């Protein structure tokens, strides 16, 4: 079965393409390369022996998306394409709503006219805003604290309304917690252009000597060691969640968390990285980062019940794979 993968050249999309190939699906990547390198195709081929079909284009180009769906005979879409930098979204909200919300509307219109009405959508734990309780389950109210987060809430609403209005549509929204890690081969991983916004790629770049010092944002949170706690999840576990969502053959709209259910602090992550890499990883405590919550981790029972999915890889596996990738490609690809 052919699956259109929007944003398939990006971090999570490229790893999901490997999982799709492994499961016998044929991914067709649609990406405008705004945050990815074409070299990803070479890396996918190195690992799998297959170079997926690739169309360079923007999801806001409805005609091109429709043409691509029809040309390749795609039967479903996995939709990763989005802008994802929280801070940037507060400065450029129009750009974020245009890319993430208008872009998704354009994609859905193209799908509808091509008669392809199955979609798996990259949502985020950011749709819970500052959590009322932990672990966070799917009954938690939806809200956001920034335009990026609101773009995810809005798209979820659009998908739910679409499935409600037309029973031919099926949409699954997967709410990722904190994706980290790399493919176990060390040939594919997160390839941030510029300064990483997220903790794990930043730590990896300090460990490899590309950056000199890690700033830890706050050590006065009400957590065991005072630093922020998150539910880090291995990108290949996430990738398998998408394959299982495609295989599940659900009806209507469904949304669930993808997390491990286990929280780790910033200090625990750095310590694990030190042990795995044998590197010192200099760091300093600085002020809290505005908008950060003290603690966030998932209740992932629903994904287990409905998709039969659960995460298998622990923090040591996540760090080991990131370090392997970072050592192989210290300057990225
Ligand atoms: P990424 O930036 O590595 O991948 C996104 C890809 O989409 C990039 O290759 C980019 O070039 C492409 N793209 C962006 N806008 C596009 C457009 N208009 N048309 C075509 N292609 C476009 O990001 P990622 O980390 O792989 O995230 C994938 C998805 O998962 C995103 O929707 C993101 O919001 C969501 N998500 C990510 C995280 C995370 O921490 N990485 C957490 C939760 C949810
Ligand atoms: C993790 C912890 C920081 C960097 C973000 C988005 C979220 C989702 C995933 C897309 C926090 C601390 C970080 C650094 C630090 N993305 N930290 N020094 O903020 O939980 O989630 O990515 O949907 O929407 O907000 O992830 O990796 O940025 O931070 O101390 O240089 O590491 O304060 O406690 P976050 P993160």
PDB file of N, CA and C in Angstrom, residues 234-277:
ATOM      1  N   UNK A 234      11.527   7.305  22.308  1.00  0.00           N
ATOM      2  CA  UNK A 234      12.426   6.986  21.190  1.00  0.00           C
ATOM      3  C   UNK A 234      11.689   7.154  19.861  1.00  0.00           C
ATOM      4  N   UNK A 235      12.363   7.807  18.906  1.00  0.00           N
ATOM      5  CA  UNK A 235      11.719   8.111  17.621  1.00  0.00           C
ATOM      6  C   UNK A 235      11.292   6.837  16.874  1.00  0.00           C
ATOM      7  N   UNK A 236      11.989   5.710  17.088  1.00  0.00           N
ATOM      8  CA  UNK A 236      11.574   4.479  16.393  1.00  0.00           C
ATOM      9  C   UNK A 236      10.339   3.866  17.061  1.00  0.00           C
ATOM     10  N   UNK A 237      10.165   4.096  18.366  1.00  0.00           N
ATOM     11  CA  UNK A 237       8.902   3.701  19.007  1.00  0.00           C
ATOM     12  C   UNK A 237       7.748   4.539  18.446  1.00  0.00           C
ATOM     13  N   UNK A 238       8.011   5.843  18.295  1.00  0.00           N
ATOM     14  CA  UNK A 238       6.982   6.719  17.700  1.00  0.00           C
ATOM     15  C   UNK A 238       6.641   6.246  16.294  1.00  0.00           C
ATOM     16  N   UNK A 239       7.699   5.946  15.523  1.00  0.00           N
ATOM     17  CA  UNK A 239       7.507   5.513  14.133  1.00  0.00           C
ATOM     18  C   UNK A 239       6.593   4.289  14.090  1.00  0.00           C
ATOM     19  N   UNK A 240       6.813   3.361  15.006  1.00  0.00           N
ATOM     20  CA  UNK A 240       5.986   2.142  14.979  1.00  0.00           C
ATOM     21  C   UNK A 240       4.534   2.474  15.352  1.00  0.00           C
ATOM     22  N   UNK A 241       4.325   3.530  16.129  1.00  0.00           N
ATOM     23  CA  UNK A 241       2.958   3.965  16.447  1.00  0.00           C
ATOM     24  C   UNK A 241       2.193   4.371  15.189  1.00  0.00           C
ATOM     25  N   UNK A 242       2.890   4.979  14.237  1.00  0.00           N
ATOM     26  CA  UNK A 242       2.237   5.384  12.981  1.00  0.00           C
ATOM     27  C   UNK A 242       1.866   4.170  12.139  1.00  0.00           C
ATOM     28  N   UNK A 243       2.770   3.197  12.112  1.00  0.00           N
ATOM     29  CA  UNK A 243       2.483   1.975  11.348  1.00  0.00           C
ATOM     30  C   UNK A 243       1.266   1.277  11.967  1.00  0.00           C
ATOM     31  N   UNK A 244       1.224   1.242  13.289  1.00  0.00           N
ATOM     32  CA  UNK A 244       0.093   0.570  13.947  1.00  0.00           C
ATOM     33  C   UNK A 244      -1.202   1.347  13.750  1.00  0.00           C
ATOM     34  N   UNK A 245      -1.113   2.652  13.699  1.00  0.00           N
ATOM     35  CA  UNK A 245      -2.314   3.467  13.441  1.00  0.00           C
ATOM     36  C   UNK A 245      -2.841   3.182  12.028  1.00  0.00           C
ATOM     37  N   UNK A 246      -1.949   2.987  11.077  1.00  0.00           N
ATOM     38  CA  UNK A 246      -2.392   2.666   9.704  1.00  0.00           C
ATOM     39  C   UNK A 246      -3.028   1.288   9.644  1.00  0.00           C
ATOM     40  N   UNK A 247      -2.420   0.355  10.393  1.00  0.00           N
ATOM     41  CA  UNK A 247      -2.911  -1.026  10.346  1.00  0.00           C
ATOM     42  C   UNK A 247      -4.209  -1.212  11.114  1.00  0.00           C
ATOM     43  N   UNK A 248      -4.501  -0.287  12.049  1.00  0.00           N
ATOM     44  CA  UNK A 248      -5.620  -0.499  12.980  1.00  0.00           C
ATOM     45  C   UNK A 248      -6.986  -0.461  12.311  1.00  0.00           C
ATOM     46  N   UNK A 249      -7.086   0.179  11.147  1.00  0.00           N
ATOM     47  CA  UNK A 249      -8.378   0.224  10.424  1.00  0.00           C
ATOM     48  C   UNK A 249      -9.503   0.734  11.330  1.00  0.00           C
ATOM     49  N   UNK A 250      -9.307   1.899  11.898  1.00  0.00           N
ATOM     50  CA  UNK A 250     -10.314   2.486  12.786  1.00  0.00           C
ATOM     51  C   UNK A 250     -11.387   3.171  11.956  1.00  0.00           C
ATOM     52  N   UNK A 251     -12.423   3.639  12.639  1.00  0.00           N
ATOM     53  CA  UNK A 251     -13.448   4.443  11.963  1.00  0.00           C
ATOM     54  C   UNK A 251     -13.557   5.781  12.659  1.00  0.00           C
ATOM     55  N   UNK A 252     -13.886   6.821  11.901  1.00  0.00           N
ATOM     56  CA  UNK A 252     -14.110   8.138  12.485  1.00  0.00           C
ATOM     57  C   UNK A 252     -12.829   8.758  13.014  1.00  0.00           C
ATOM     58  N   UNK A 253     -12.992   9.620  14.012  1.00  0.00           N
ATOM     59  CA  UNK A 253     -11.850  10.364  14.549  1.00  0.00           C
ATOM     60  C   UNK A 253     -11.360   9.703  15.835  1.00  0.00           C
ATOM     61  N   UNK A 254     -10.044   9.581  15.952  1.00  0.00           N
ATOM     62  CA  UNK A 254      -9.448   8.998  17.147  1.00  0.00           C
ATOM     63  C   UNK A 254      -8.181   9.776  17.488  1.00  0.00           C
ATOM     64  N   UNK A 255      -8.017  10.113  18.768  1.00  0.00           N
ATOM     65  CA  UNK A 255      -6.795  10.813  19.198  1.00  0.00           C
ATOM     66  C   UNK A 255      -6.215  10.085  20.399  1.00  0.00           C
ATOM     67  N   UNK A 256      -4.900   9.890  20.399  1.00  0.00           N
ATOM     68  CA  UNK A 256      -4.284   9.270  21.584  1.00  0.00           C
ATOM     69  C   UNK A 256      -2.862   9.770  21.793  1.00  0.00           C
ATOM     70  N   UNK A 257      -2.413   9.595  23.029  1.00  0.00           N
ATOM     71  CA  UNK A 257      -1.047   9.940  23.414  1.00  0.00           C
ATOM     72  C   UNK A 257      -0.064   8.895  22.929  1.00  0.00           C
ATOM     73  N   UNK A 258       1.138   9.339  22.553  1.00  0.00           N
ATOM     74  CA  UNK A 258       2.255   8.405  22.387  1.00  0.00           C
ATOM     75  C   UNK A 258       3.371   8.878  23.311  1.00  0.00           C
ATOM     76  N   UNK A 259       3.528   8.163  24.415  1.00  0.00           N
ATOM     77  CA  UNK A 259       4.581   8.463  25.385  1.00  0.00           C
ATOM     78  C   UNK A 259       4.973   7.165  26.062  1.00  0.00           C
ATOM     79  N   UNK A 260       5.948   7.255  26.955  1.00  0.00           N
ATOM     80  CA  UNK A 260       6.366   6.031  27.665  1.00  0.00           C
ATOM     81  C   UNK A 260       5.657   5.897  28.999  1.00  0.00           C
ATOM     82  N   UNK A 261       5.116   7.020  29.513  1.00  0.00           N
ATOM     83  CA  UNK A 261       4.513   7.007  30.842  1.00  0.00           C
ATOM     84  C   UNK A 261       5.545   7.222  31.945  1.00  0.00           C
ATOM     85  N   UNK A 262       6.786   7.462  31.526  1.00  0.00           N
ATOM     86  CA  UNK A 262       7.881   7.603  32.496  1.00  0.00           C
ATOM     87  C   UNK A 262       8.518   8.985  32.319  1.00  0.00           C
ATOM     88  N   UNK A 263       8.660   9.727  33.416  1.00  0.00           N
ATOM     89  CA  UNK A 263       9.290  11.046  33.322  1.00  0.00           C
ATOM     90  C   UNK A 263      10.751  11.014  33.739  1.00  0.00           C
ATOM     91  N   UNK A 264      11.587  11.751  33.037  1.00  0.00           N
ATOM     92  CA  UNK A 264      12.995  11.920  33.419  1.00  0.00           C
ATOM     93  C   UNK A 264      13.315  13.401  33.507  1.00  0.00           C
ATOM     94  N   UNK A 265      14.160  13.760  34.479  1.00  0.00           N
ATOM     95  CA  UNK A 265      14.532  15.166  34.642  1.00  0.00           C
ATOM     96  C   UNK A 265      15.674  15.521  33.696  1.00  0.00           C
ATOM     97  N   UNK A 266      15.889  16.816  33.538  1.00  0.00           N
ATOM     98  CA  UNK A 266      17.008  17.291  32.709  1.00  0.00           C
ATOM     99  C   UNK A 266      18.309  16.715  33.255  1.00  0.00           C
ATOM    100  N   UNK A 267      18.469  16.747  34.570  1.00  0.00           N
ATOM    101  CA  UNK A 267      19.700  16.233  35.180  1.00  0.00           C
ATOM    102  C   UNK A 267      19.878  14.744  34.905  1.00  0.00           C
ATOM    103  N   UNK A 268      18.798  13.976  34.991  1.00  0.00           N
ATOM    104  CA  UNK A 268      18.913  12.527  34.704  1.00  0.00           C
ATOM    105  C   UNK A 268      19.323  12.286  33.251  1.00  0.00           C
ATOM    106  N   UNK A 269      18.784  13.094  32.351  1.00  0.00           N
ATOM    107  CA  UNK A 269      19.140  12.911  30.935  1.00  0.00           C
ATOM    108  C   UNK A 269      20.622  13.234  30.711  1.00  0.00           C
ATOM    109  N   UNK A 270      21.079  14.336  31.317  1.00  0.00           N
ATOM    110  CA  UNK A 270      22.497  14.715  31.142  1.00  0.00           C
ATOM    111  C   UNK A 270      23.402  13.620  31.735  1.00  0.00           C
ATOM    112  N   UNK A 271      23.014  13.120  32.905  1.00  0.00           N
ATOM    113  CA  UNK A 271      23.820  12.087  33.572  1.00  0.00           C
ATOM    114  C   UNK A 271      23.898  10.814  32.717  1.00  0.00           C
ATOM    115  N   UNK A 272      22.774  10.440  32.136  1.00  0.00           N
ATOM    116  CA  UNK A 272      22.764   9.261  31.252  1.00  0.00           C
ATOM    117  C   UNK A 272      23.670   9.510  30.052  1.00  0.00           C
ATOM    118  N   UNK A 273      23.625  10.720  29.509  1.00  0.00           N
ATOM    119  CA  UNK A 273      24.473  11.050  28.361  1.00  0.00           C
ATOM    120  C   UNK A 273      25.954  10.976  28.753  1.00  0.00           C
ATOM    121  N   UNK A 274      26.263  11.457  29.956  1.00  0.00           N
ATOM    122  CA  UNK A 274      27.668  11.388  30.420  1.00  0.00           C
ATOM    123  C   UNK A 274      28.132   9.948  30.492  1.00  0.00           C
ATOM    124  N   UNK A 275      27.280   9.090  31.052  1.00  0.00           N
ATOM    125  CA  UNK A 275      27.657   7.671  31.208  1.00  0.00           C
ATOM    126  C   UNK A 275      27.846   7.002  29.859  1.00  0.00           C
ATOM    127  N   UNK A 276      26.917   7.237  28.942  1.00  0.00           N
ATOM    128  CA  UNK A 276      26.965   6.559  27.641  1.00  0.00           C
ATOM    129  C   UNK A 276      28.143   7.061  26.807  1.00  0.00           C
ATOM    130  N   UNK A 277      28.384   8.374  26.831  1.00  0.00           N
ATOM    131  CA  UNK A 277      29.393   8.959  25.935  1.00  0.00           C
ATOM    132  C   UNK A 277      30.780   9.020  26.568  1.00  0.00           C
TER     133      UNK A 277
END
